[in-house]
mmCIF file of C-alpha atoms in Angstrom:
data_model
loop_
_atom_site.group_PDB
_atom_site.id
_atom_site.type_symbol
_atom_site.label_atom_id
_atom_site.label_comp_id
_atom_site.label_asym_id
_atom_site.label_seq_id
_atom_site.Cartn_x
_atom_site.Cartn_y
_atom_site.Cartn_z
ATOM 1 C CA LYS A 1 67.925 214.569 206.838
ATOM 2 C CA GLY A 2 68.533 213.043 203.376
ATOM 3 C CA MET A 3 70.815 210.290 204.781
ATOM 4 C CA HIS A 4 68.358 209.637 207.636
ATOM 5 C CA GLN A 5 65.491 209.285 205.157
ATOM 6 C CA GLN A 6 67.502 207.041 202.899
ATOM 7 C CA THR A 7 68.510 204.809 205.905
ATOM 8 C CA ARG A 8 64.821 204.569 206.917
ATOM 9 C CA GLN A 9 63.764 203.607 203.394
ATOM 10 C CA LEU A 10 66.550 201.024 203.232
ATOM 11 C CA ARG A 11 65.494 199.604 206.607
ATOM 12 C CA THR A 12 61.864 199.489 205.477
ATOM 13 C CA GLY A 13 62.872 197.810 202.237
ATOM 14 C CA LEU A 14 65.028 195.290 204.176
ATOM 15 C CA GLU A 15 62.198 194.480 206.526
ATOM 16 C CA ALA A 16 59.865 193.930 203.532
ATOM 17 C CA ALA A 17 62.459 191.711 201.879
ATOM 18 C CA GLU A 18 62.921 189.627 205.037
ATOM 19 C CA LYS A 19 59.136 189.255 205.352
ATOM 20 C CA ARG A 20 58.856 188.120 201.694
ATOM 21 C CA SER A 21 61.742 185.777 202.203
ATOM 22 C CA LYS A 22 60.040 184.218 205.236
ATOM 23 C CA GLU A 23 56.833 183.834 203.190
ATOM 24 C CA LEU A 24 58.734 182.159 200.336
ATOM 25 C CA GLU A 25 60.404 179.762 202.827
ATOM 26 C CA ASP A 26 57.044 178.861 204.223
ATOM 27 C CA ILE A 27 55.714 178.172 200.692
ATOM 28 C CA VAL A 28 58.778 176.051 199.779
ATOM 29 C CA SER A 29 58.399 174.075 203.112
ATOM 30 C CA LYS A 30 54.719 173.412 202.507
ATOM 31 C CA THR A 31 55.268 172.477 198.862
ATOM 32 C CA THR A 32 58.115 170.189 199.831
ATOM 33 C CA LYS A 33 55.963 168.447 202.423
ATOM 34 C CA ALA A 34 53.039 168.094 200.030
ATOM 35 C CA LEU A 35 55.380 166.621 197.430
ATOM 36 C CA HIS A 36 56.803 164.191 199.979
ATOM 37 C CA ASP A 37 53.290 163.207 201.132
ATOM 38 C CA ALA A 38 52.202 162.655 197.510
ATOM 39 C CA ARG A 39 55.177 160.491 196.746
ATOM 40 C CA GLN A 40 54.563 158.525 199.931
ATOM 41 C CA GLN A 41 50.897 158.052 199.011
ATOM 42 C CA ALA A 42 51.808 156.947 195.455
ATOM 43 C CA ALA A 43 54.219 154.324 196.920
ATOM 44 C CA THR A 44 51.855 152.951 199.660
ATOM 45 C CA ASP A 45 49.195 150.323 199.579
ATOM 46 C CA PRO A 46 46.003 152.136 200.861
ATOM 47 C CA LEU A 47 44.639 149.095 202.826
ATOM 48 C CA THR A 48 47.762 148.006 204.731
ATOM 49 C CA GLY A 49 50.075 151.036 204.681
ATOM 50 C CA LEU A 50 52.789 148.710 203.261
ATOM 51 C CA ALA A 51 54.816 149.485 200.146
ATOM 52 C CA ASN A 52 52.789 148.857 197.018
ATOM 53 C CA ARG A 53 53.847 146.866 193.934
ATOM 54 C CA GLY A 54 55.545 149.827 192.261
ATOM 55 C CA ALA A 55 57.538 150.671 195.424
ATOM 56 C CA PHE A 56 58.493 146.966 195.756
ATOM 57 C CA ASP A 57 59.837 146.844 192.237
ATOM 58 C CA ARG A 58 62.035 149.908 192.882
ATOM 59 C CA ALA A 59 63.302 148.473 196.175
ATOM 60 C CA LEU A 60 64.056 145.194 194.477
ATOM 61 C CA ALA A 61 66.130 146.830 191.769
ATOM 62 C CA GLU A 62 68.003 149.006 194.297
ATOM 63 C CA GLY A 63 68.587 146.097 196.683
ATOM 64 C CA MET A 64 69.981 143.846 193.890
ATOM 65 C CA GLN A 65 72.324 146.694 192.764
ATOM 66 C CA SER A 66 73.499 147.242 196.314
ATOM 67 C CA ALA A 67 74.054 143.530 196.933
ATOM 68 C CA ARG A 68 76.057 143.226 193.766
ATOM 69 C CA ARG A 69 78.153 146.276 194.584
ATOM 70 C CA LEU A 70 78.763 145.457 198.261
ATOM 71 C CA ARG A 71 78.897 141.675 197.709
ATOM 72 C CA ARG A 72 76.541 140.997 200.553
ATOM 73 C CA PRO A 73 73.472 138.637 200.760
ATOM 74 C CA PHE A 74 70.049 139.739 199.720
ATOM 75 C CA THR A 75 66.961 137.614 200.207
ATOM 76 C CA LEU A 76 63.413 137.676 198.817
ATOM 77 C CA VAL A 77 60.482 136.008 200.599
ATOM 78 C CA VAL A 78 57.092 135.733 198.878
ATOM 79 C CA ILE A 79 54.231 135.053 201.236
ATOM 80 C CA ASP A 80 50.668 134.000 200.501
ATOM 81 C CA ILE A 81 47.755 133.617 202.907
ATOM 82 C CA ASP A 82 46.433 130.124 202.712
ATOM 83 C CA HIS A 83 42.880 129.450 201.599
ATOM 84 C CA PHE A 84 42.162 133.196 201.718
ATOM 85 C CA LYS A 85 39.229 132.849 199.322
ATOM 86 C CA ARG A 86 37.449 130.830 202.026
ATOM 87 C CA VAL A 87 37.686 133.749 204.391
ATOM 88 C CA ASN A 88 35.994 136.104 201.844
ATOM 89 C CA ASP A 89 33.419 133.509 200.819
ATOM 90 C CA THR A 90 32.547 132.562 204.436
ATOM 91 C CA HIS A 91 32.710 135.942 206.277
ATOM 92 C CA GLY A 92 32.708 138.557 203.495
ATOM 93 C CA HIS A 93 35.247 140.971 202.070
ATOM 94 C CA PRO A 94 35.258 143.446 205.029
ATOM 95 C CA VAL A 95 36.545 140.565 207.222
ATOM 96 C CA GLY A 96 39.037 139.658 204.505
ATOM 97 C CA ASP A 97 40.365 143.262 204.761
ATOM 98 C CA VAL A 98 40.792 142.950 208.534
ATOM 99 C CA VAL A 99 42.771 139.760 208.047
ATOM 100 C CA ILE A 100 45.049 141.289 205.421
ATOM 101 C CA LYS A 101 45.714 144.379 207.570
ATOM 102 C CA ALA A 102 46.471 142.127 210.586
ATOM 103 C CA VAL A 103 48.901 140.000 208.623
ATOM 104 C CA ALA A 104 50.628 143.113 207.364
ATOM 105 C CA GLU A 105 51.044 144.482 210.809
ATOM 106 C CA ARG A 106 52.467 141.286 212.253
ATOM 107 C CA MET A 107 54.998 141.075 209.463
ATOM 108 C CA ARG A 108 55.984 144.680 209.948
ATOM 109 C CA GLN A 109 56.672 144.082 213.583
ATOM 110 C CA GLU A 110 59.143 141.296 212.829
ATOM 111 C CA LEU A 111 61.321 143.290 210.409
ATOM 112 C CA ARG A 112 64.147 145.771 210.667
ATOM 113 C CA ASP A 113 64.018 149.372 209.444
ATOM 114 C CA GLN A 114 66.155 148.571 206.416
ATOM 115 C CA ASP A 115 63.945 145.763 205.285
ATOM 116 C CA THR A 116 61.061 146.196 202.860
ATOM 117 C CA VAL A 117 57.647 144.549 203.214
ATOM 118 C CA ALA A 118 55.156 145.043 200.443
ATOM 119 C CA ARG A 119 51.702 144.012 199.466
ATOM 120 C CA TYR A 120 52.531 142.189 196.228
ATOM 121 C CA GLY A 121 49.018 141.234 195.264
ATOM 122 C CA GLY A 122 45.614 140.577 196.760
ATOM 123 C CA GLU A 123 46.596 138.313 199.636
ATOM 124 C CA GLU A 124 50.222 138.036 198.601
ATOM 125 C CA PHE A 125 53.185 139.836 200.275
ATOM 126 C CA ALA A 126 56.853 140.155 199.627
ATOM 127 C CA LEU A 127 59.784 140.770 202.029
ATOM 128 C CA LEU A 128 63.212 142.062 200.932
ATOM 129 C CA LEU A 129 65.844 141.329 203.570
ATOM 130 C CA GLU A 130 69.088 143.256 203.027
ATOM 131 C CA GLY A 131 72.297 141.615 204.293
ATOM 132 C CA ALA A 132 70.309 138.544 205.473
ATOM 133 C CA ALA A 133 71.855 135.184 204.435
ATOM 134 C CA GLU A 134 69.624 132.118 204.007
ATOM 135 C CA GLY A 135 69.583 131.015 207.578
ATOM 136 C CA ILE A 136 68.618 134.327 209.048
ATOM 137 C CA ALA A 137 66.074 134.972 206.334
ATOM 138 C CA PHE A 138 64.483 131.497 206.888
ATOM 139 C CA SER A 139 64.253 132.205 210.633
ATOM 140 C CA VAL A 140 62.542 135.534 210.022
ATOM 141 C CA ALA A 141 60.064 134.065 207.586
ATOM 142 C CA ASP A 142 59.326 131.053 209.840
ATOM 143 C CA ARG A 143 58.888 133.298 212.869
ATOM 144 C CA ILE A 144 56.293 135.298 210.918
ATOM 145 C CA ARG A 145 54.655 132.039 209.870
ATOM 146 C CA GLU A 146 54.402 130.851 213.469
ATOM 147 C CA ARG A 147 53.163 134.143 214.798
ATOM 148 C CA ILE A 148 50.287 134.153 212.304
ATOM 149 C CA ALA A 149 49.407 130.497 212.728
ATOM 150 C CA THR A 150 49.255 130.534 216.543
ATOM 151 C CA ASN A 151 47.417 133.861 217.017
ATOM 152 C CA PRO A 152 43.923 134.011 215.658
ATOM 153 C CA ILE A 153 42.911 137.378 214.221
ATOM 154 C CA PRO A 154 40.138 139.140 216.189
ATOM 155 C CA ILE A 155 37.308 140.480 214.087
ATOM 156 C CA PRO A 156 35.473 143.474 215.640
ATOM 157 C CA PRO A 157 31.726 143.453 215.776
ATOM 158 C CA GLU A 158 31.383 146.326 213.302
ATOM 159 C CA GLU A 159 32.982 144.081 210.620
ATOM 160 C CA SER A 160 30.860 141.050 211.533
ATOM 161 C CA ALA A 161 27.727 140.107 209.601
ATOM 162 C CA ASP A 162 25.724 139.510 212.746
ATOM 163 C CA GLY A 163 27.401 142.236 214.868
ATOM 164 C CA GLN A 164 29.155 139.739 217.118
ATOM 165 C CA PRO A 165 33.058 139.684 217.537
ATOM 166 C CA PHE A 166 34.819 136.470 216.566
ATOM 167 C CA GLU A 167 38.255 135.262 215.600
ATOM 168 C CA VAL A 168 39.693 133.946 212.257
ATOM 169 C CA GLN A 169 42.365 131.358 212.290
ATOM 170 C CA ILE A 170 44.649 131.435 209.304
ATOM 171 C CA THR A 171 48.018 130.114 208.156
ATOM 172 C CA ARG A 172 50.372 131.285 205.457
ATOM 173 C CA SER A 173 52.974 129.808 203.101
ATOM 174 C CA ALA A 174 56.225 131.302 201.927
ATOM 175 C CA GLY A 175 58.865 130.831 199.321
ATOM 176 C CA LEU A 176 62.438 132.088 199.756
ATOM 177 C CA SER A 177 65.129 132.877 197.157
ATOM 178 C CA ILE A 178 68.705 134.147 197.560
ATOM 179 C CA TYR A 179 70.066 136.761 195.197
ATOM 180 C CA ARG A 180 72.660 135.713 192.569
ATOM 181 C CA GLU A 181 74.798 138.194 190.656
ATOM 182 C CA THR A 182 73.507 136.905 187.369
ATOM 183 C CA ASP A 183 69.900 137.351 188.401
ATOM 184 C CA SER A 184 67.378 139.659 186.687
ATOM 185 C CA PRO A 185 64.576 140.840 188.806
ATOM 186 C CA GLU A 186 62.227 138.450 187.012
ATOM 187 C CA ALA A 187 64.444 135.487 187.625
ATOM 188 C CA PHE A 188 64.865 136.321 191.274
ATOM 189 C CA VAL A 189 61.125 136.637 191.833
ATOM 190 C CA LYS A 190 60.374 133.551 189.824
ATOM 191 C CA ARG A 191 62.533 131.289 192.028
ATOM 192 C CA ALA A 192 60.699 132.596 195.172
ATOM 193 C CA ASP A 193 57.364 131.962 193.460
ATOM 194 C CA LYS A 194 58.394 128.412 192.636
ATOM 195 C CA ALA A 195 59.409 127.814 196.310
ATOM 196 C CA LEU A 196 56.038 129.216 197.377
ATOM 197 C CA TYR A 197 54.308 126.797 195.032
ATOM 198 C CA VAL A 198 56.284 123.932 196.568
ATOM 199 C CA ALA A 199 55.169 125.070 200.099
ATOM 200 C CA LYS A 200 51.542 125.165 198.961
ATOM 201 C CA ARG A 201 51.737 121.776 197.260
ATOM 202 C CA SER A 202 53.464 120.313 200.327
ATOM 203 C CA GLY A 203 50.638 121.053 202.770
ATOM 204 C CA ARG A 204 50.807 124.881 203.302
ATOM 205 C CA ASN A 205 51.702 126.654 206.558
ATOM 206 C CA GLN A 206 55.458 126.318 205.877
ATOM 207 C CA VAL A 207 58.519 128.055 204.366
ATOM 208 C CA LYS A 208 60.319 126.588 201.430
ATOM 209 C CA VAL A 209 63.701 127.602 200.105
ATOM 210 C CA GLU A 210 64.464 127.677 196.354
ATOM 211 C CA ALA A 211 65.653 124.387 194.839
ATOM 212 C CA ARG A 212 69.124 123.415 196.033
ATOM 213 C CA THR A 213 70.084 121.835 192.756
ATOM 214 C CA ALA A 214 69.584 125.064 190.833
ATOM 215 C CA ARG A 215 71.731 126.935 193.340
ATOM 216 C CA ARG A 216 74.552 124.403 193.063
ATOM 217 C CA ARG A 217 74.606 124.755 189.308
ATOM 218 C CA MET A 218 75.051 128.573 189.707
ATOM 219 C CA ARG A 219 78.115 127.995 191.916
#
């Protein structure tokens, strides 16, 4: 009887321990998911769902380190919507938000899983293309440019001032820079920004690559 009673007590204790273990597993699983969701939210731009500036800075540093270690190309493209202020001034900020979200989605559809697309500023975006040499990166950037320029963005009636749907035609300009082993993140971004400025100054709706003379000096 004593042994039977002890066995029953042990079995009861084991069942209680298993139940508690399952409860703890559920708590850990929920906590892990909540932590993951919180990190995702902290790294995501709330309007577009793209990576935000902080996530971009981390991806840039990691991509540069990987490119240096593996000795493979790494390209940065900085993109800006042309005359975006006119959209806000003419149609209002809700329409401007629709335009920004549409541009973000069109860029996302053109990229690979390993690439990073981020909302860099108000109407400015940045692409990080891993393993993409200049020619491939230029083709990607120009394909995005053409897709945006040739497909007006539909504005739903609920975002329209008069309740009528309409379309907004926009273009965008881009500057492209190729990573160099001596680059700091600031220098890498600065060259892309300069190329973007050249694209803007040259008439907009185009992709410009960083100055060739500067790249020859580095070689």
